[in-house]
Amino acid sequence: QSNNWWHTGELPGTAAILVRTNHGFNWAVLTNKTSDDKAFYAELDALTWKLLKEVYQYQTQSGKRRTLLLILVIKVQKLERF
């Protein structure tokens, strides 16, 4: 059962999404753009889940379990689909 929490928000010229998963992962993504496109936040969310999956697969395959600090800064120059 999913018990993920998230919040999105904007200030002029910026956008952010904060996530807390039921698996104990937490992250924040900040961008230098805002968008009226409803898919914008969904795409940011999908990007972070993809990164998390890649890190988890690496840790599983390598046998290296470490605490991960991932700082993701996205500079959006042209708003396109990720």
Coordinates of N, CA, C and O in Angstrom, one line a residue:
Q1 N 0.8 -1.2 0.0 CA 0.0 0.0 0.0 C 0.9 1.2 0.0 O 1.8 1.4 0.7
S2 N 0.5 2.2 -0.8 CA 1.3 3.4 -1.0 C 0.9 4.4 0.1 O -0.3 4.7 0.3
N3 N 1.8 5.0 0.7 CA 1.6 6.1 1.7 C 2.6 7.2 1.4 O 3.3 7.7 2.3
N4 N 2.7 7.6 0.1 CA 3.6 8.6 -0.3 C 3.0 10.0 0.0 O 1.8 10.1 -0.2
W5 N 3.8 10.9 0.4 CA 3.3 12.3 0.6 C 4.1 13.2 -0.4 O 5.3 13.0 -0.6
W6 N 3.4 14.2 -0.9 CA 4.2 15.1 -1.8 C 3.5 16.5 -1.8 O 2.3 16.6 -1.4
H7 N 4.2 17.4 -2.2 CA 3.7 18.8 -2.3 C 4.4 19.5 -3.4 O 5.6 19.4 -3.5
T8 N 3.7 20.2 -4.2 CA 4.3 21.0 -5.2 C 4.0 22.5 -4.9 O 3.1 22.8 -4.2
G9 N 4.9 23.4 -5.5 CA 4.7 24.8 -5.3 C 5.5 25.6 -6.2 O 6.4 25.1 -6.9
E10 N 5.2 26.9 -6.3 CA 5.9 27.8 -7.1 C 6.0 29.1 -6.5 O 5.2 29.6 -5.6
L11 N 7.1 29.8 -6.8 CA 7.3 31.2 -6.6 C 7.7 31.8 -7.9 O 8.1 31.0 -8.8
P12 N 7.5 33.0 -8.1 CA 7.8 33.6 -9.5 C 9.2 33.1 -10.0 O 10.2 33.3 -9.4
G13 N 9.1 32.4 -11.1 CA 10.3 31.9 -11.8 C 10.9 30.6 -11.3 O 11.9 30.2 -11.7
T14 N 10.2 30.0 -10.3 CA 10.7 28.7 -9.8 C 9.6 27.7 -9.6 O 8.4 28.1 -9.5
A15 N 9.9 26.5 -9.5 CA 8.9 25.4 -9.2 C 9.6 24.4 -8.4 O 10.8 24.2 -8.5
A16 N 8.9 23.7 -7.5 CA 9.5 22.7 -6.7 C 8.5 21.6 -6.4 O 7.2 21.8 -6.5
I17 N 9.0 20.4 -6.1 CA 8.2 19.3 -5.7 C 9.0 18.6 -4.5 O 10.2 18.4 -4.6
L18 N 8.3 18.3 -3.4 CA 8.9 17.7 -2.3 C 8.1 16.3 -2.1 O 6.9 16.3 -2.3
V19 N 8.9 15.3 -1.9 CA 8.3 13.9 -1.8 C 8.9 13.2 -0.6 O 10.0 13.3 -0.2
R20 N 8.0 12.5 0.1 CA 8.3 11.5 1.2 C 7.6 10.2 0.8 O 6.4 10.2 0.6
T21 N 8.4 9.2 0.6 CA 7.8 7.9 0.2 C 7.6 7.0 1.4 O 8.2 7.2 2.5
N22 N 6.7 6.0 1.3 CA 6.5 5.1 2.3 C 7.7 4.1 2.5 O 7.7 3.4 3.5
H23 N 8.7 4.2 1.6 CA 9.9 3.4 1.7 C 11.0 4.1 2.5 O 12.1 3.6 2.7
G24 N 10.7 5.3 2.9 CA 11.6 6.1 3.7 C 12.6 7.0 2.9 O 13.5 7.5 3.5
F25 N 12.3 7.2 1.6 CA 13.1 8.1 0.8 C 12.4 9.4 0.8 O 11.2 9.5 0.9
N26 N 13.2 10.5 0.8 CA 12.7 11.8 0.7 C 13.5 12.6 -0.3 O 14.7 12.4 -0.4
W27 N 12.9 13.5 -1.0 CA 13.7 14.4 -1.9 C 12.9 15.7 -2.2 O 11.7 15.8 -2.0
A28 N 13.7 16.6 -2.7 CA 13.2 17.9 -3.2 C 13.8 18.2 -4.5 O 15.0 18.0 -4.7
V29 N 13.0 18.7 -5.4 CA 13.5 19.1 -6.8 C 13.1 20.5 -6.9 O 11.9 20.9 -6.8
L30 N 14.1 21.3 -7.3 CA 13.8 22.7 -7.5 C 14.2 23.1 -9.0 O 15.2 22.6 -9.5
T31 N 13.4 23.9 -9.6 CA 13.8 24.3 -11.0 C 13.7 25.8 -11.1 O 13.2 26.5 -10.2
N32 N 14.3 26.3 -12.2 CA 14.3 27.7 -12.4 C 13.2 28.2 -13.4 O 13.3 29.2 -14.1
K33 N 12.1 27.4 -13.5 CA 11.0 27.7 -14.4 C 9.7 27.3 -13.8 O 9.6 26.4 -12.9
T34 N 8.7 28.0 -14.2 CA 7.3 27.6 -13.8 C 6.6 27.2 -15.1 O 7.1 27.5 -16.2
S35 N 5.5 26.5 -15.0 CA 4.8 26.0 -16.2 C 3.4 25.9 -15.9 O 2.9 25.5 -14.8
D36 N 2.6 26.3 -16.9 CA 1.1 26.0 -16.9 C 0.7 24.7 -17.4 O -0.4 24.2 -17.2
D37 N 1.7 23.9 -17.9 CA 1.5 22.6 -18.4 C 1.2 21.6 -17.2 O 2.1 21.5 -16.3
K38 N 0.1 21.0 -17.2 CA -0.3 20.1 -16.1 C 0.7 18.9 -16.0 O 0.8 18.3 -14.9
A39 N 1.4 18.6 -17.1 CA 2.3 17.4 -17.1 C 3.6 17.8 -16.5 O 4.4 16.9 -16.2
F40 N 3.9 19.0 -16.2 CA 5.2 19.5 -15.7 C 5.6 18.8 -14.4 O 6.7 18.2 -14.3
Y41 N 4.7 18.8 -13.4 CA 5.1 18.2 -12.1 C 5.1 16.7 -12.2 O 5.9 16.0 -11.6
A42 N 4.2 16.1 -13.1 CA 4.2 14.7 -13.3 C 5.5 14.2 -13.8 O 6.1 13.2 -13.5
E43 N 6.1 15.0 -14.8 CA 7.4 14.7 -15.4 C 8.5 14.8 -14.4 O 9.4 14.0 -14.4
L44 N 8.5 15.9 -13.6 CA 9.5 16.0 -12.5 C 9.4 14.8 -11.6 O 10.5 14.3 -11.2
D45 N 8.3 14.4 -11.2 CA 8.1 13.3 -10.3 C 8.6 12.0 -10.9 O 9.3 11.3 -10.3
A46 N 8.3 11.8 -12.2 CA 8.7 10.6 -12.9 C 10.2 10.6 -13.0 O 10.9 9.5 -12.9
L47 N 10.9 11.7 -13.2 CA 12.3 11.8 -13.3 C 13.0 11.3 -12.0 O 13.9 10.5 -12.0
T48 N 12.5 11.8 -10.9 CA 13.1 11.4 -9.6 C 12.9 10.0 -9.3 O 13.8 9.3 -8.8
W49 N 11.7 9.4 -9.6 CA 11.5 8.0 -9.4 C 12.4 7.1 -10.3 O 12.9 6.1 -9.9
K50 N 12.7 7.6 -11.5 CA 13.6 6.9 -12.4 C 15.0 6.9 -11.8 O 15.7 5.9 -11.8
L51 N 15.5 8.1 -11.3 CA 16.8 8.2 -10.6 C 16.9 7.2 -9.4 O 17.9 6.5 -9.2
L52 N 15.8 7.2 -8.6 CA 15.8 6.4 -7.4 C 15.9 4.9 -7.8 O 16.7 4.1 -7.2
K53 N 15.2 4.5 -8.9 CA 15.3 3.1 -9.4 C 16.7 2.8 -9.8 O 17.2 1.7 -9.5
E54 N 17.3 3.7 -10.5 CA 18.7 3.4 -11.0 C 19.7 3.3 -9.8 O 20.5 2.4 -9.8
V55 N 19.5 4.1 -8.8 CA 20.4 4.0 -7.7 C 20.2 2.7 -6.9 O 21.1 2.0 -6.5
Y56 N 18.9 2.4 -6.7 CA 18.6 1.1 -6.0 C 19.1 -0.1 -6.8 O 19.7 -1.0 -6.2
Q57 N 19.0 -0.1 -8.1 CA 19.5 -1.2 -8.9 C 21.0 -1.3 -8.8 O 21.6 -2.4 -8.7
Y58 N 21.7 -0.2 -8.8 CA 23.2 -0.2 -8.7 C 23.6 -0.7 -7.3 O 24.5 -1.6 -7.2
Q59 N 22.9 -0.3 -6.3 CA 23.2 -0.7 -4.9 C 23.0 -2.2 -4.8 O 23.8 -2.9 -4.2
T60 N 21.9 -2.7 -5.4 CA 21.6 -4.1 -5.3 C 22.6 -5.0 -6.1 O 23.1 -6.0 -5.6
Q61 N 23.0 -4.5 -7.3 CA 23.9 -5.3 -8.1 C 25.3 -5.3 -7.6 O 26.1 -6.2 -7.6
S62 N 25.7 -4.1 -7.0 CA 27.1 -4.0 -6.5 C 27.3 -4.5 -5.1 O 28.4 -4.7 -4.6
G63 N 26.1 -4.7 -4.4 CA 26.2 -5.1 -3.0 C 26.6 -4.0 -2.1 O 26.9 -4.2 -0.9
K64 N 26.7 -2.8 -2.6 CA 27.1 -1.6 -1.8 C 25.8 -0.9 -1.3 O 25.1 -0.3 -2.1
R65 N 25.5 -1.0 -0.1 CA 24.4 -0.3 0.5 C 24.9 0.9 1.3 O 25.6 0.7 2.3
R66 N 24.6 2.1 0.8 CA 25.1 3.3 1.5 C 24.0 4.3 1.5 O 23.1 4.3 0.7
T67 N 24.1 5.2 2.5 CA 23.2 6.3 2.5 C 23.5 7.2 1.4 O 24.6 7.5 1.1
L68 N 22.5 7.6 0.7 CA 22.7 8.4 -0.5 C 22.2 9.8 -0.3 O 21.0 10.0 0.1
L69 N 23.0 10.8 -0.6 CA 22.6 12.2 -0.6 C 22.7 12.6 -2.1 O 23.7 12.7 -2.7
L70 N 21.5 12.8 -2.7 CA 21.5 13.2 -4.1 C 20.9 14.6 -4.1 O 19.8 14.9 -3.7
I71 N 21.7 15.5 -4.6 CA 21.3 16.9 -4.8 C 21.0 17.1 -6.3 O 21.9 17.0 -7.1
L72 N 19.8 17.4 -6.7 CA 19.4 17.5 -8.1 C 19.0 18.9 -8.3 O 18.1 19.4 -7.8
V73 N 19.8 19.6 -9.2 CA 19.5 20.9 -9.6 C 19.2 20.9 -11.1 O 20.0 20.4 -11.8
I74 N 18.0 21.3 -11.4 CA 17.6 21.3 -12.8 C 17.5 22.7 -13.3 O 16.7 23.5 -12.8
K75 N 18.3 23.0 -14.3 CA 18.2 24.3 -15.0 C 17.4 24.0 -16.3 O 17.9 23.4 -17.2
V76 N 16.3 24.6 -16.4 CA 15.4 24.4 -17.5 C 15.6 25.6 -18.5 O 15.3 26.7 -18.1
Q77 N 16.2 25.3 -19.6 CA 16.4 26.4 -20.6 C 15.3 26.4 -21.6 O 14.9 27.5 -22.1
K78 N 14.8 25.3 -21.9 CA 13.7 25.2 -22.8 C 12.8 24.1 -22.3 O 13.2 23.0 -22.0
L79 N 11.5 24.4 -22.1 CA 10.6 23.5 -21.5 C 10.2 22.4 -22.5 O 9.6 22.7 -23.5
E80 N 10.8 21.2 -22.3 CA 10.5 20.1 -23.2 C 10.2 18.9 -22.3 O 10.5 18.9 -21.1
R81 N 9.6 17.9 -22.8 CA 9.4 16.7 -22.1 C 10.8 16.0 -21.8 O 11.7 16.0 -22.6
F82 N 10.9 15.5 -20.6 CA 12.1 14.8 -20.1 C 12.3 13.5 -20.8 O 11.3 12.8 -21.0

